[in-house]
PDB file of C-alpha atoms in Angstrom:
ATOM      1  CA  UNK A  14      23.297 -47.943 -14.460  1.00  0.00           C
ATOM      2  CA  UNK A  15      22.836 -48.171 -10.639  1.00  0.00           C
ATOM      3  CA  UNK A  16      23.607 -45.136  -8.546  1.00  0.00           C
ATOM      4  CA  UNK A  17      25.347 -45.751  -5.151  1.00  0.00           C
ATOM      5  CA  UNK A  18      23.656 -44.428  -2.255  1.00  0.00           C
ATOM      6  CA  UNK A  19      26.180 -41.901  -1.705  1.00  0.00           C
ATOM      7  CA  UNK A  20      25.905 -40.513  -5.302  1.00  0.00           C
ATOM      8  CA  UNK A  21      22.070 -40.172  -5.090  1.00  0.00           C
ATOM      9  CA  UNK A  22      22.719 -38.116  -2.207  1.00  0.00           C
ATOM     10  CA  UNK A  23      25.161 -35.897  -3.968  1.00  0.00           C
ATOM     11  CA  UNK A  24      23.066 -35.436  -6.768  1.00  0.00           C
ATOM     12  CA  UNK A  25      19.762 -34.442  -4.685  1.00  0.00           C
ATOM     13  CA  UNK A  26      22.198 -31.883  -2.560  1.00  0.00           C
ATOM     14  CA  UNK A  27      23.018 -30.450  -6.145  1.00  0.00           C
ATOM     15  CA  UNK A  28      19.646 -30.064  -7.024  1.00  0.00           C
ATOM     16  CA  UNK A  29      18.671 -28.492  -3.602  1.00  0.00           C
ATOM     17  CA  UNK A  30      21.573 -26.121  -4.035  1.00  0.00           C
ATOM     18  CA  UNK A  31      20.564 -25.054  -7.388  1.00  0.00           C
ATOM     19  CA  UNK A  32      17.066 -24.729  -6.256  1.00  0.00           C
ATOM     20  CA  UNK A  33      18.212 -22.414  -3.483  1.00  0.00           C
ATOM     21  CA  UNK A  34      20.477 -20.299  -5.667  1.00  0.00           C
ATOM     22  CA  UNK A  35      17.421 -19.678  -7.854  1.00  0.00           C
ATOM     23  CA  UNK A  36      15.341 -18.684  -4.821  1.00  0.00           C
ATOM     24  CA  UNK A  37      18.183 -16.499  -3.671  1.00  0.00           C
ATOM     25  CA  UNK A  38      18.227 -14.690  -7.133  1.00  0.00           C
ATOM     26  CA  UNK A  39      14.606 -14.040  -6.983  1.00  0.00           C
ATOM     27  CA  UNK A  40      14.976 -12.629  -3.713  1.00  0.00           C
ATOM     28  CA  UNK A  41      17.300 -10.216  -4.612  1.00  0.00           C
ATOM     29  CA  UNK A  42      14.602  -7.998  -6.317  1.00  0.00           C
ATOM     30  CA  UNK A  43      12.937  -7.632  -2.642  1.00  0.00           C
ATOM     31  CA  UNK A  44      14.329  -5.537   0.129  1.00  0.00           C
ATOM     32  CA  UNK A  45      16.183  -7.535   2.711  1.00  0.00           C
ATOM     33  CA  UNK A  46      14.203  -8.261   5.784  1.00  0.00           C
ATOM     34  CA  UNK A  47      16.159  -5.780   8.217  1.00  0.00           C
ATOM     35  CA  UNK A  48      15.196  -3.092   5.380  1.00  0.00           C
ATOM     36  CA  UNK A  49      11.341  -4.195   5.514  1.00  0.00           C
ATOM     37  CA  UNK A  50      11.189  -3.836   9.289  1.00  0.00           C
ATOM     38  CA  UNK A  51      13.082  -0.168   9.032  1.00  0.00           C
ATOM     39  CA  UNK A  52      10.642   0.752   6.293  1.00  0.00           C
ATOM     40  CA  UNK A  53       7.530  -0.400   8.088  1.00  0.00           C
ATOM     41  CA  UNK A  54       9.114   1.265  11.201  1.00  0.00           C
ATOM     42  CA  UNK A  55       9.731   4.677   9.440  1.00  0.00           C
ATOM     43  CA  UNK A  56       6.250   4.687   7.645  1.00  0.00           C
ATOM     44  CA  UNK A  57       4.227   4.235  10.843  1.00  0.00           C
ATOM     45  CA  UNK A  58       6.356   6.918  12.751  1.00  0.00           C
ATOM     46  CA  UNK A  59       5.754   9.311   9.971  1.00  0.00           C
ATOM     47  CA  UNK A  60       1.843   8.489  10.499  1.00  0.00           C
ATOM     48  CA  UNK A  61       2.061   9.299  14.022  1.00  0.00           C
ATOM     49  CA  UNK A  62       4.117  12.187  13.783  1.00  0.00           C
ATOM     50  CA  UNK A  63       1.296  13.523  11.171  1.00  0.00           C
ATOM     51  CA  UNK A  64      -1.245  12.956  13.601  1.00  0.00           C
ATOM     52  CA  UNK A  65       0.648  14.560  16.672  1.00  0.00           C
ATOM     53  CA  UNK A  66       1.283  17.630  14.511  1.00  0.00           C
ATOM     54  CA  UNK A  67      -2.554  17.642  13.973  1.00  0.00           C
ATOM     55  CA  UNK A  68      -3.195  18.420  17.428  1.00  0.00           C
ATOM     56  CA  UNK A  69      -2.523  21.915  17.118  1.00  0.00           C
ATOM     57  CA  UNK A  70      -0.408  24.386  15.033  1.00  0.00           C
ATOM     58  CA  UNK A  71      -0.925  26.752  12.210  1.00  0.00           C
ATOM     59  CA  UNK A  72      -3.646  25.058   9.833  1.00  0.00           C
ATOM     60  CA  UNK A  73      -2.166  25.946   6.501  1.00  0.00           C
ATOM     61  CA  UNK A  74       1.275  25.039   7.471  1.00  0.00           C
ATOM     62  CA  UNK A  75       0.088  21.718   8.952  1.00  0.00           C
ATOM     63  CA  UNK A  76      -1.884  20.876   5.633  1.00  0.00           C
ATOM     64  CA  UNK A  77       1.537  21.516   3.597  1.00  0.00           C
ATOM     65  CA  UNK A  78       3.592  19.649   6.041  1.00  0.00           C
ATOM     66  CA  UNK A  79       1.098  16.526   6.181  1.00  0.00           C
ATOM     67  CA  UNK A  80       0.677  16.735   2.318  1.00  0.00           C
ATOM     68  CA  UNK A  81       4.230  16.580   1.967  1.00  0.00           C
ATOM     69  CA  UNK A  82       4.664  13.567   4.648  1.00  0.00           C
ATOM     70  CA  UNK A  83       2.013  11.667   2.568  1.00  0.00           C
ATOM     71  CA  UNK A  84       3.892  12.316  -0.834  1.00  0.00           C
ATOM     72  CA  UNK A  85       7.064  11.264   0.635  1.00  0.00           C
ATOM     73  CA  UNK A  86       5.209   8.089   2.215  1.00  0.00           C
ATOM     74  CA  UNK A  87       3.767   7.298  -0.913  1.00  0.00           C
ATOM     75  CA  UNK A  88       7.154   7.516  -2.831  1.00  0.00           C
ATOM     76  CA  UNK A  89       8.478   5.043  -0.587  1.00  0.00           C
ATOM     77  CA  UNK A  90       5.472   2.635  -1.024  1.00  0.00           C
ATOM     78  CA  UNK A  91       5.756   2.964  -4.642  1.00  0.00           C
ATOM     79  CA  UNK A  92       9.525   2.158  -4.803  1.00  0.00           C
ATOM     80  CA  UNK A  93      10.068  -0.296  -2.068  1.00  0.00           C
ATOM     81  CA  UNK A  94       6.378  -1.925  -1.171  1.00  0.00           C
ATOM     82  CA  UNK A  95       4.905  -1.993  -4.938  1.00  0.00           C
ATOM     83  CA  UNK A  96       8.622  -2.718  -6.145  1.00  0.00           C
ATOM     84  CA  UNK A  97       8.466  -0.522  -8.883  1.00  0.00           C
ATOM     85  CA  UNK A  98      11.698   0.696  -8.708  1.00  0.00           C
ATOM     86  CA  UNK A  99      12.698  -2.623 -10.536  1.00  0.00           C
ATOM     87  CA  UNK A 100       9.885  -2.299 -12.955  1.00  0.00           C
ATOM     88  CA  UNK A 101       9.822  -1.022 -16.667  1.00  0.00           C
ATOM     89  CA  UNK A 102      10.627   2.832 -16.780  1.00  0.00           C
ATOM     90  CA  UNK A 103       7.099   3.558 -18.129  1.00  0.00           C
ATOM     91  CA  UNK A 104       5.276   1.819 -15.278  1.00  0.00           C
ATOM     92  CA  UNK A 105       7.284   3.320 -12.467  1.00  0.00           C
ATOM     93  CA  UNK A 106       6.792   7.084 -14.143  1.00  0.00           C
ATOM     94  CA  UNK A 107       3.280   6.584 -14.698  1.00  0.00           C
ATOM     95  CA  UNK A 108       2.844   5.698 -10.995  1.00  0.00           C
ATOM     96  CA  UNK A 109       5.100   8.252  -9.399  1.00  0.00           C
ATOM     97  CA  UNK A 110       3.931  10.671 -11.965  1.00  0.00           C
ATOM     98  CA  UNK A 111       0.626  10.019 -10.568  1.00  0.00           C
ATOM     99  CA  UNK A 112       1.393  10.570  -7.154  1.00  0.00           C
ATOM    100  CA  UNK A 113       3.650  13.582  -7.735  1.00  0.00           C
ATOM    101  CA  UNK A 114       0.594  15.530  -9.943  1.00  0.00           C
ATOM    102  CA  UNK A 115      -1.965  14.763  -7.276  1.00  0.00           C
ATOM    103  CA  UNK A 116       0.078  15.678  -4.492  1.00  0.00           C
ATOM    104  CA  UNK A 117       1.384  18.835  -5.921  1.00  0.00           C
ATOM    105  CA  UNK A 118      -2.037  20.026  -6.858  1.00  0.00           C
ATOM    106  CA  UNK A 119      -3.343  19.267  -3.553  1.00  0.00           C
ATOM    107  CA  UNK A 120      -0.271  21.221  -2.075  1.00  0.00           C
ATOM    108  CA  UNK A 121      -1.059  24.231  -4.131  1.00  0.00           C
ATOM    109  CA  UNK A 122      -4.731  24.221  -3.449  1.00  0.00           C
ATOM    110  CA  UNK A 123      -3.520  25.363   0.297  1.00  0.00           C
ATOM    111  CA  UNK A 124      -1.235  28.246  -0.699  1.00  0.00           C
TER     112      UNK A 124
ATOM    113  CA  UNK B  25      32.002 -15.136  -8.697  1.00  0.00           C
ATOM    114  CA  UNK B  26      28.301 -15.013  -8.039  1.00  0.00           C
ATOM    115  CA  UNK B  27      28.595 -12.140  -6.032  1.00  0.00           C
ATOM    116  CA  UNK B  28      30.479 -10.412  -8.616  1.00  0.00           C
ATOM    117  CA  UNK B  29      28.097 -11.111 -11.197  1.00  0.00           C
ATOM    118  CA  UNK B  30      25.188  -9.806  -9.047  1.00  0.00           C
ATOM    119  CA  UNK B  31      26.841  -6.915  -8.001  1.00  0.00           C
ATOM    120  CA  UNK B  32      27.505  -5.842 -11.829  1.00  0.00           C
ATOM    121  CA  UNK B  33      24.362  -6.761 -13.378  1.00  0.00           C
ATOM    122  CA  UNK B  34      21.243  -5.133 -11.550  1.00  0.00           C
ATOM    123  CA  UNK B  35      18.178  -7.238 -11.752  1.00  0.00           C
ATOM    124  CA  UNK B  36      16.241  -7.183 -15.325  1.00  0.00           C
ATOM    125  CA  UNK B  37      13.560  -4.488 -15.256  1.00  0.00           C
ATOM    126  CA  UNK B  38       9.955  -6.509 -15.219  1.00  0.00           C
ATOM    127  CA  UNK B  39       6.501  -5.885 -14.122  1.00  0.00           C
ATOM    128  CA  UNK B  40       5.794  -7.156 -10.611  1.00  0.00           C
ATOM    129  CA  UNK B  41       2.627  -9.218 -11.189  1.00  0.00           C
ATOM    130  CA  UNK B  42      -0.018  -9.252 -13.966  1.00  0.00           C
ATOM    131  CA  UNK B  43      -0.002  -6.567 -16.734  1.00  0.00           C
ATOM    132  CA  UNK B  44      -3.728  -6.399 -16.686  1.00  0.00           C
ATOM    133  CA  UNK B  45      -4.101  -6.067 -13.154  1.00  0.00           C
ATOM    134  CA  UNK B  46      -1.515  -2.815 -13.717  1.00  0.00           C
ATOM    135  CA  UNK B  47      -3.855  -1.419 -16.202  1.00  0.00           C
ATOM    136  CA  UNK B  48      -6.543  -1.815 -13.440  1.00  0.00           C
ATOM    137  CA  UNK B  49      -4.504   0.000 -10.939  1.00  0.00           C
ATOM    138  CA  UNK B  50      -3.541   2.732 -13.190  1.00  0.00           C
ATOM    139  CA  UNK B  51      -7.378   3.307 -13.788  1.00  0.00           C
ATOM    140  CA  UNK B  52      -8.168   3.159 -10.285  1.00  0.00           C
ATOM    141  CA  UNK B  53      -5.528   5.642  -9.680  1.00  0.00           C
ATOM    142  CA  UNK B  54      -6.755   8.108 -12.178  1.00  0.00           C
ATOM    143  CA  UNK B  55     -10.439   7.900 -10.724  1.00  0.00           C
ATOM    144  CA  UNK B  56      -9.073   8.450  -7.170  1.00  0.00           C
ATOM    145  CA  UNK B  57      -6.933  11.309  -8.618  1.00  0.00           C
ATOM    146  CA  UNK B  58      -9.775  13.161 -10.122  1.00  0.00           C
ATOM    147  CA  UNK B  59     -11.914  12.389  -6.931  1.00  0.00           C
ATOM    148  CA  UNK B  60      -9.120  14.310  -4.981  1.00  0.00           C
ATOM    149  CA  UNK B  61      -8.872  16.976  -7.254  1.00  0.00           C
ATOM    150  CA  UNK B  62     -12.209  17.806  -7.293  1.00  0.00           C
ATOM    151  CA  UNK B  63     -12.014  17.708  -3.403  1.00  0.00           C
ATOM    152  CA  UNK B  64      -9.185  20.395  -3.598  1.00  0.00           C
ATOM    153  CA  UNK B  65     -11.265  22.576  -5.762  1.00  0.00           C
ATOM    154  CA  UNK B  66     -14.480  22.321  -3.487  1.00  0.00           C
ATOM    155  CA  UNK B  67     -12.478  22.817  -0.326  1.00  0.00           C
ATOM    156  CA  UNK B  68     -10.599  25.778  -1.752  1.00  0.00           C
ATOM    157  CA  UNK B  69     -14.058  27.608  -2.509  1.00  0.00           C
ATOM    158  CA  UNK B  70     -15.535  26.884   0.790  1.00  0.00           C
ATOM    159  CA  UNK B  71     -12.565  26.670   3.405  1.00  0.00           C
ATOM    160  CA  UNK B  72     -14.655  27.437   6.444  1.00  0.00           C
ATOM    161  CA  UNK B  73     -17.073  24.915   5.539  1.00  0.00           C
ATOM    162  CA  UNK B  74     -14.622  22.195   5.122  1.00  0.00           C
ATOM    163  CA  UNK B  75     -12.461  23.084   8.187  1.00  0.00           C
ATOM    164  CA  UNK B  76     -15.668  22.953  10.420  1.00  0.00           C
ATOM    165  CA  UNK B  77     -16.446  19.704   9.442  1.00  0.00           C
ATOM    166  CA  UNK B  78     -12.832  18.327   9.480  1.00  0.00           C
ATOM    167  CA  UNK B  79     -12.603  19.777  13.095  1.00  0.00           C
ATOM    168  CA  UNK B  80     -15.604  17.325  14.233  1.00  0.00           C
ATOM    169  CA  UNK B  81     -13.456  14.274  12.964  1.00  0.00           C
ATOM    170  CA  UNK B  82     -11.810  12.232  15.211  1.00  0.00           C
ATOM    171  CA  UNK B  83      -7.994  11.504  14.452  1.00  0.00           C
ATOM    172  CA  UNK B  84      -7.492   8.443  16.633  1.00  0.00           C
ATOM    173  CA  UNK B  85      -9.370   6.025  14.556  1.00  0.00           C
ATOM    174  CA  UNK B  86      -8.259   7.078  11.055  1.00  0.00           C
ATOM    175  CA  UNK B  87      -4.880   7.306  12.354  1.00  0.00           C
ATOM    176  CA  UNK B  88      -4.970   3.686  13.670  1.00  0.00           C
ATOM    177  CA  UNK B  89      -6.299   2.592  10.509  1.00  0.00           C
ATOM    178  CA  UNK B  90      -3.336   4.158   8.545  1.00  0.00           C
ATOM    179  CA  UNK B  91      -1.001   1.937  10.973  1.00  0.00           C
ATOM    180  CA  UNK B  92      -3.313  -0.971  10.163  1.00  0.00           C
ATOM    181  CA  UNK B  93      -3.116  -0.706   6.493  1.00  0.00           C
ATOM    182  CA  UNK B  94       1.042   0.078   6.669  1.00  0.00           C
ATOM    183  CA  UNK B  95       1.202  -3.165   8.590  1.00  0.00           C
ATOM    184  CA  UNK B  96      -0.831  -5.186   6.115  1.00  0.00           C
ATOM    185  CA  UNK B  97       1.308  -3.870   3.448  1.00  0.00           C
ATOM    186  CA  UNK B  98       4.685  -4.613   5.352  1.00  0.00           C
ATOM    187  CA  UNK B  99       2.909  -8.368   5.899  1.00  0.00           C
ATOM    188  CA  UNK B 100       2.218  -8.393   1.870  1.00  0.00           C
ATOM    189  CA  UNK B 101       5.676  -7.289   1.210  1.00  0.00           C
ATOM    190  CA  UNK B 102       6.724 -10.091   3.364  1.00  0.00           C
ATOM    191  CA  UNK B 103       4.785 -12.710   2.140  1.00  0.00           C
ATOM    192  CA  UNK B 104       5.878 -12.229  -1.532  1.00  0.00           C
ATOM    193  CA  UNK B 105       9.615 -12.451  -0.234  1.00  0.00           C
ATOM    194  CA  UNK B 106       8.939 -15.512   1.657  1.00  0.00           C
ATOM    195  CA  UNK B 107       6.953 -17.322  -1.457  1.00  0.00           C
ATOM    196  CA  UNK B 108      10.050 -15.987  -3.452  1.00  0.00           C
ATOM    197  CA  UNK B 109      12.373 -17.987  -1.111  1.00  0.00           C
ATOM    198  CA  UNK B 110      10.124 -20.968  -1.406  1.00  0.00           C
ATOM    199  CA  UNK B 111       9.152 -20.606   2.331  1.00  0.00           C
ATOM    200  CA  UNK B 112       5.121 -21.551   1.670  1.00  0.00           C
ATOM    201  CA  UNK B 113       3.958 -21.839   5.351  1.00  0.00           C
ATOM    202  CA  UNK B 114       5.639 -18.546   6.232  1.00  0.00           C
ATOM    203  CA  UNK B 115       4.275 -16.785   3.162  1.00  0.00           C
ATOM    204  CA  UNK B 116       0.722 -17.749   3.987  1.00  0.00           C
ATOM    205  CA  UNK B 117       1.098 -17.056   7.367  1.00  0.00           C
ATOM    206  CA  UNK B 118       2.121 -13.502   6.274  1.00  0.00           C
ATOM    207  CA  UNK B 119      -0.833 -13.344   3.896  1.00  0.00           C
ATOM    208  CA  UNK B 120      -3.262 -14.072   6.822  1.00  0.00           C
ATOM    209  CA  UNK B 121      -1.485 -11.394   8.933  1.00  0.00           C
ATOM    210  CA  UNK B 122      -2.466  -8.861   5.719  1.00  0.00           C
ATOM    211  CA  UNK B 123      -6.049 -10.119   6.214  1.00  0.00           C
ATOM    212  CA  UNK B 124      -5.780  -9.607   9.936  1.00  0.00           C
ATOM    213  CA  UNK B 125      -4.510  -5.985   9.470  1.00  0.00           C
ATOM    214  CA  UNK B 126      -7.391  -5.555   6.569  1.00  0.00           C
ATOM    215  CA  UNK B 127     -10.124  -6.636   9.021  1.00  0.00           C
ATOM    216  CA  UNK B 128      -8.697  -4.401  11.735  1.00  0.00           C
ATOM    217  CA  UNK B 129      -9.175  -1.414   9.316  1.00  0.00           C
ATOM    218  CA  UNK B 130     -12.527  -2.485   8.074  1.00  0.00           C
ATOM    219  CA  UNK B 131     -13.791  -2.704  11.520  1.00  0.00           C
ATOM    220  CA  UNK B 132     -12.686   0.635  12.853  1.00  0.00           C
ATOM    221  CA  UNK B 133     -13.804   2.251   9.411  1.00  0.00           C
ATOM    222  CA  UNK B 134     -17.278   0.870   9.984  1.00  0.00           C
ATOM    223  CA  UNK B 135     -17.477   1.881  13.609  1.00  0.00           C
ATOM    224  CA  UNK B 136     -16.517   5.413  12.318  1.00  0.00           C
ATOM    225  CA  UNK B 137     -18.999   5.302   9.374  1.00  0.00           C
ATOM    226  CA  UNK B 138     -22.351   4.078  11.657  1.00  0.00           C
ATOM    227  CA  UNK B 139     -21.211   6.661  14.080  1.00  0.00           C
ATOM    228  CA  UNK B 140     -21.653   9.522  11.429  1.00  0.00           C
ATOM    229  CA  UNK B 141     -24.783   7.827  10.336  1.00  0.00           C
ATOM    230  CA  UNK B 142     -26.095   7.919  13.976  1.00  0.00           C
ATOM    231  CA  UNK B 143     -25.358  11.504  13.958  1.00  0.00           C
ATOM    232  CA  UNK B 144     -27.562  12.009  11.140  1.00  0.00           C
ATOM    233  CA  UNK B 145     -24.690  12.836   8.404  1.00  0.00           C
ATOM    234  CA  UNK B 146     -25.994  11.865   4.976  1.00  0.00           C
ATOM    235  CA  UNK B 147     -24.253  12.689   1.469  1.00  0.00           C
ATOM    236  CA  UNK B 148     -26.601  15.619   1.388  1.00  0.00           C
ATOM    237  CA  UNK B 149     -25.644  17.182   4.745  1.00  0.00           C
ATOM    238  CA  UNK B 150     -23.043  19.550   2.856  1.00  0.00           C
ATOM    239  CA  UNK B 151     -20.322  19.396   0.522  1.00  0.00           C
ATOM    240  CA  UNK B 152     -17.869  18.404   2.800  1.00  0.00           C
ATOM    241  CA  UNK B 153     -19.823  15.190   4.139  1.00  0.00           C
ATOM    242  CA  UNK B 154     -20.612  14.821   0.952  1.00  0.00           C
ATOM    243  CA  UNK B 155     -16.752  14.246  -0.121  1.00  0.00           C
ATOM    244  CA  UNK B 156     -16.137  12.504   3.375  1.00  0.00           C
ATOM    245  CA  UNK B 157     -18.644   9.931   2.927  1.00  0.00           C
ATOM    246  CA  UNK B 158     -18.331   9.026  -0.865  1.00  0.00           C
ATOM    247  CA  UNK B 159     -14.591   8.931  -0.508  1.00  0.00           C
ATOM    248  CA  UNK B 160     -14.292   6.992   2.580  1.00  0.00           C
ATOM    249  CA  UNK B 161     -16.786   4.514   1.566  1.00  0.00           C
ATOM    250  CA  UNK B 162     -15.394   4.060  -2.192  1.00  0.00           C
ATOM    251  CA  UNK B 163     -12.042   3.410  -0.376  1.00  0.00           C
ATOM    252  CA  UNK B 164     -13.756   0.866   2.061  1.00  0.00           C
ATOM    253  CA  UNK B 165     -15.181  -1.028  -0.873  1.00  0.00           C
ATOM    254  CA  UNK B 166     -11.447  -1.056  -2.646  1.00  0.00           C
ATOM    255  CA  UNK B 167     -10.006  -2.583   0.910  1.00  0.00           C
ATOM    256  CA  UNK B 168     -13.060  -5.285   0.852  1.00  0.00           C
ATOM    257  CA  UNK B 169     -12.040  -6.005  -2.640  1.00  0.00           C
ATOM    258  CA  UNK B 170      -8.305  -6.209  -1.451  1.00  0.00           C
ATOM    259  CA  UNK B 171      -9.433  -8.174   1.277  1.00  0.00           C
ATOM    260  CA  UNK B 172     -11.115 -10.841  -1.333  1.00  0.00           C
ATOM    261  CA  UNK B 173      -8.119 -10.906  -3.333  1.00  0.00           C
ATOM    262  CA  UNK B 174      -5.733 -11.564  -0.647  1.00  0.00           C
ATOM    263  CA  UNK B 175      -8.112 -14.311   0.643  1.00  0.00           C
ATOM    264  CA  UNK B 176      -8.195 -15.969  -2.646  1.00  0.00           C
ATOM    265  CA  UNK B 177      -4.321 -16.267  -3.018  1.00  0.00           C
ATOM    266  CA  UNK B 178      -3.981 -17.400   0.646  1.00  0.00           C
ATOM    267  CA  UNK B 179      -6.431 -20.268  -0.169  1.00  0.00           C
ATOM    268  CA  UNK B 180      -4.836 -20.984  -3.718  1.00  0.00           C
ATOM    269  CA  UNK B 181      -1.355 -21.065  -1.904  1.00  0.00           C
ATOM    270  CA  UNK B 182      -2.276 -24.305   0.125  1.00  0.00           C
ATOM    271  CA  UNK B 183      -1.305 -26.559  -2.640  1.00  0.00           C
ATOM    272  CA  UNK B 184       2.060 -24.901  -2.863  1.00  0.00           C
ATOM    273  CA  UNK B 185       1.624 -23.273  -6.365  1.00  0.00           C
ATOM    274  CA  UNK B 186       3.536 -20.024  -5.390  1.00  0.00           C
ATOM    275  CA  UNK B 187       7.090 -20.991  -5.980  1.00  0.00           C
ATOM    276  CA  UNK B 188      10.238 -18.661  -6.684  1.00  0.00           C
ATOM    277  CA  UNK B 189       9.492 -19.455 -10.307  1.00  0.00           C
ATOM    278  CA  UNK B 190       5.695 -18.910 -10.354  1.00  0.00           C
ATOM    279  CA  UNK B 191       5.113 -15.740  -8.116  1.00  0.00           C
ATOM    280  CA  UNK B 192       2.589 -13.957 -10.286  1.00  0.00           C
ATOM    281  CA  UNK B 193      -0.369 -14.686  -8.621  1.00  0.00           C
ATOM    282  CA  UNK B 194       1.033 -13.255  -5.312  1.00  0.00           C
ATOM    283  CA  UNK B 195       2.626 -10.342  -6.705  1.00  0.00           C
ATOM    284  CA  UNK B 196      -0.663  -9.486  -8.701  1.00  0.00           C
ATOM    285  CA  UNK B 197      -2.649  -9.421  -5.235  1.00  0.00           C
ATOM    286  CA  UNK B 198       0.489  -7.537  -3.781  1.00  0.00           C
ATOM    287  CA  UNK B 199       0.138  -4.766  -6.106  1.00  0.00           C
ATOM    288  CA  UNK B 200      -3.621  -4.244  -5.751  1.00  0.00           C
ATOM    289  CA  UNK B 201      -3.374  -4.112  -1.973  1.00  0.00           C
ATOM    290  CA  UNK B 202      -0.325  -1.447  -2.024  1.00  0.00           C
ATOM    291  CA  UNK B 203      -2.195   0.592  -4.477  1.00  0.00           C
ATOM    292  CA  UNK B 204      -5.253   0.613  -1.690  1.00  0.00           C
ATOM    293  CA  UNK B 205      -2.630   1.395   0.859  1.00  0.00           C
ATOM    294  CA  UNK B 206      -1.322   4.446  -1.485  1.00  0.00           C
ATOM    295  CA  UNK B 207      -4.531   5.989  -2.208  1.00  0.00           C
ATOM    296  CA  UNK B 208      -5.414   5.782   1.931  1.00  0.00           C
ATOM    297  CA  UNK B 209      -2.011   7.671   2.515  1.00  0.00           C
ATOM    298  CA  UNK B 210      -3.265  10.471   0.438  1.00  0.00           C
ATOM    299  CA  UNK B 211      -6.858  10.449   1.581  1.00  0.00           C
ATOM    300  CA  UNK B 212      -5.907  10.335   5.361  1.00  0.00           C
ATOM    301  CA  UNK B 213      -3.731  13.608   4.829  1.00  0.00           C
ATOM    302  CA  UNK B 214      -6.078  15.295   2.662  1.00  0.00           C
ATOM    303  CA  UNK B 215      -9.612  14.559   4.295  1.00  0.00           C
ATOM    304  CA  UNK B 216      -8.872  14.067   8.121  1.00  0.00           C
ATOM    305  CA  UNK B 217      -5.578  16.223   8.551  1.00  0.00           C
ATOM    306  CA  UNK B 218      -5.126  19.088   5.899  1.00  0.00           C
ATOM    307  CA  UNK B 219      -7.254  21.928   6.579  1.00  0.00           C
TER     308      UNK B 219
END
């Protein structure tokens, strides 16, 4: 059976559409471009803030603030950059647990 | 209809990238975790010695380095997203940007370390410098490995093998890169700023 040029184009269009839809589904697990930009800006601003706070200020209070900031940045990184919010719960818990144990122990060492 | 299905069913939980890499990452995190905790114990015992060492550290370079790693991670996420959309050239460009950021980190770090060696600082100078040098050099080597992995993926991506259905390689490289970034965030706060 010969396909007419019009049918061929339609078939090709349907394949392209199906591929695009699959691509679209896969994208759903990654943050949207706007969220990615906002995340990068927030993490960078918090980094500059930590460096700015370090210029002066009470040493112990500074240590606690900066370590807490690092913990918060780490949480965002694990959730959105590593994408573990969509990972199996054991993996998510292990990595966030590591960060929580290390950060809280470090915070305690400054009290 | 499609929007309804998507909003009612959250994406299926899955390991991003290779499971073997995640086992390696967990082992790496454990090693760095122990390293950080031992540092904390030594600092707790000799706060004045550690504070004196930290005061002599310039914060400009490590802050820039943190920004480099964060930008590298942002570019890595952009790369993974582009490949997942089937946009191969854009994905490769983002991977190149990640390597550029990693290269910036390595160059600044090398400059910083050479400065310390020029001042005659070695592992045996005192406990603070022992931790400073071993932690930063150990992390430096991890960034180098991260660069090698990203470069390999960038090279392999030339033939268009990373498609929305075949993302394992890119996601595995991304997982490692983000781990190196995560460790640096804690290292930066602990060794450079918290005193």
